[in-house]
Amino acid sequence: MRNKAIALLTVVALVGAAVAPAAADTTADESLAVDVTQDESVTVEVTRNGSAVENASVTVAAVDDSYDGSGTYETGENGTVDLPTPDERVNVSVTASDENGTAATTAELDPSFELTVEQSRDVVVTVTRDDNAVENVTVNVTSREVNSDYDGTGSYETDANGTVVLPTPDDDEQVAVTVTDGVTVERNLTLVDGIDVTAEQNDDGTVAVDVTRNGTAIEDANVSVSTDGNASYEDTGEFRTDADGELSLAAPAENVTITVNASADSASASTTLDLEYVNETAEEEAFGGVSDFVHYLLQNGTTGIGPQVADFVTENNPGNAPDHAGPPADAGPQGDDDETERGPPEDAGPPEDRGPDGERGPPEDAGPDGDDDDEAEEEDESDEEEETETEDDAESDDEDEETDSDDDDDDDDDDDDDDGGGPPEDRGNGNGR
């Protein structure tokens, strides 16, 4: 009987020992967890048993440096808080808490970096941070196309210049470039196998040629220039682009159509351009007379020459004159500004030896003993008398017309009154009687 009692106690104790861990598991399920991740931004995530915790308090503090993200935050519905990317590498402590528990962690945050991709003869990936090259950064390249045969996929590390060089694909290729250096940045790119060539004629007649691939200049590209038919052009032949992927060609001596072919690696492109002859000499001659015209105006005492010069330039080269060329609307003799008036200089006019009011005649000392003066005075008096007589004659003519009209009326009356006719009573009989 005693042995049975001991065996029963042993079984109960074993059962109790098996239940105790269950209470410990419940405590573990209720504990908080906090995690910090950084891609292109910094994210703090608070969870409990794998589920997001909303309204949890998150405190962020820099360990050894200043950080703009230091402070207290509250998690959103998805249990996260977004923090700013630091200007420089910094270590932070992050503490999360709610009414049921607390959790803490530390993290190293990195400043953001720039990822640029240029495609010339090769594909060049460059990683910089604050405009400085970032060395030993991991660059992963993957294709986003099915059954891709691009041989540039793989993992690389940037060199001292922060660059990784990838091969140009045989055909256009969709790729993903992922860079990781504390921060992870991914870019989706389209790499092309072809090149582009453009040609444009400048105002002076010269020609500018540009060769690019995917918008990036191609240095040392082959460029050939030819003309259609039997046309002549100075810069036909073979050339190479400079470091900027550019080439300058001469202005044509006549209107001509050229074909520009460019090639780089296994890619090629071409374009045609109609060139026009630009007669710069004719333009220079048209404007060469401006200085002569100005000299002429000044020598002839003309003031306010600006409007006249503007008129001259416009008339001699109207094709290149701007819309606003020419004198201002208020310019001319009607303006208030004396300098804009046209005409002879102020000292222009008759010589001082001429008479008053511009009267003409010989100098005062001309003629013997002043006879010329007397003759001049007589001529003036005669002229005045003639003018007076002319005016009197005109008035007399008017009066005569009126008198004739009155006489006609009187004659009509006399005809009615005098039946016998004969001379008037006041007339004589011819003998003075």
PDB file of C-alpha atoms in Angstrom, residues 33 55-57 66 92 95 121 125 138 141 158-159 176 181 185 210 251 261 269 302 305 317 328 368 408 432:
ATOM      1  CA  ALA A  33      10.283  42.442 -31.277  1.00  0.00           C
ATOM      2  CA  ASN A  55       0.537  52.610 -31.575  1.00  0.00           C
ATOM      3  CA  ALA A  56       3.765  51.277 -30.086  1.00  0.00           C
ATOM      4  CA  SER A  57       6.200  53.950 -28.866  1.00  0.00           C
ATOM      5  CA  SER A  66      24.183  63.499 -34.223  1.00  0.00           C
ATOM      6  CA  VAL A  92      21.583  54.384 -33.436  1.00  0.00           C
ATOM      7  CA  THR A  95      13.655  51.091 -28.281  1.00  0.00           C
ATOM      8  CA  ARG A 121      30.861  51.617 -76.085  1.00  0.00           C
ATOM      9  CA  VAL A 125      27.684  51.725 -63.558  1.00  0.00           C
ATOM     10  CA  THR A 138      28.546  45.138 -54.427  1.00  0.00           C
ATOM     11  CA  VAL A 141      23.149  42.514 -62.416  1.00  0.00           C
ATOM     12  CA  THR A 158      33.109  48.854 -57.665  1.00  0.00           C
ATOM     13  CA  ASP A 159      36.702  49.968 -58.226  1.00  0.00           C
ATOM     14  CA  ALA A 176      17.994  45.041 -63.004  1.00  0.00           C
ATOM     15  CA  ASP A 181      26.376  49.116 -49.223  1.00  0.00           C
ATOM     16  CA  VAL A 185      19.257  50.516 -54.286  1.00  0.00           C
ATOM     17  CA  ASP A 210      26.936  63.908 -82.703  1.00  0.00           C
ATOM     18  CA  ALA A 251      30.375  74.999 -94.505  1.00  0.00           C
ATOM     19  CA  ASN A 261      27.380  57.284 -91.523  1.00  0.00           C
ATOM     20  CA  ALA A 269      23.642  54.438 -87.932  1.00  0.00           C
ATOM     21  CA  THR A 302      23.740 115.769 -88.737  1.00  0.00           C
ATOM     22  CA  ILE A 305      21.910 109.971 -86.068  1.00  0.00           C
ATOM     23  CA  ASN A 317      19.796  93.802 -94.599  1.00  0.00           C
ATOM     24  CA  PRO A 328      11.557 104.355 -82.019  1.00  0.00           C
ATOM     25  CA  PRO A 368      31.461 152.922-106.075  1.00  0.00           C
ATOM     26  CA  ASP A 408     -26.576 147.836-115.518  1.00  0.00           C
ATOM     27  CA  GLY A 432     -18.544 173.930-125.593  1.00  0.00           C
TER      28      GLY A 432
END
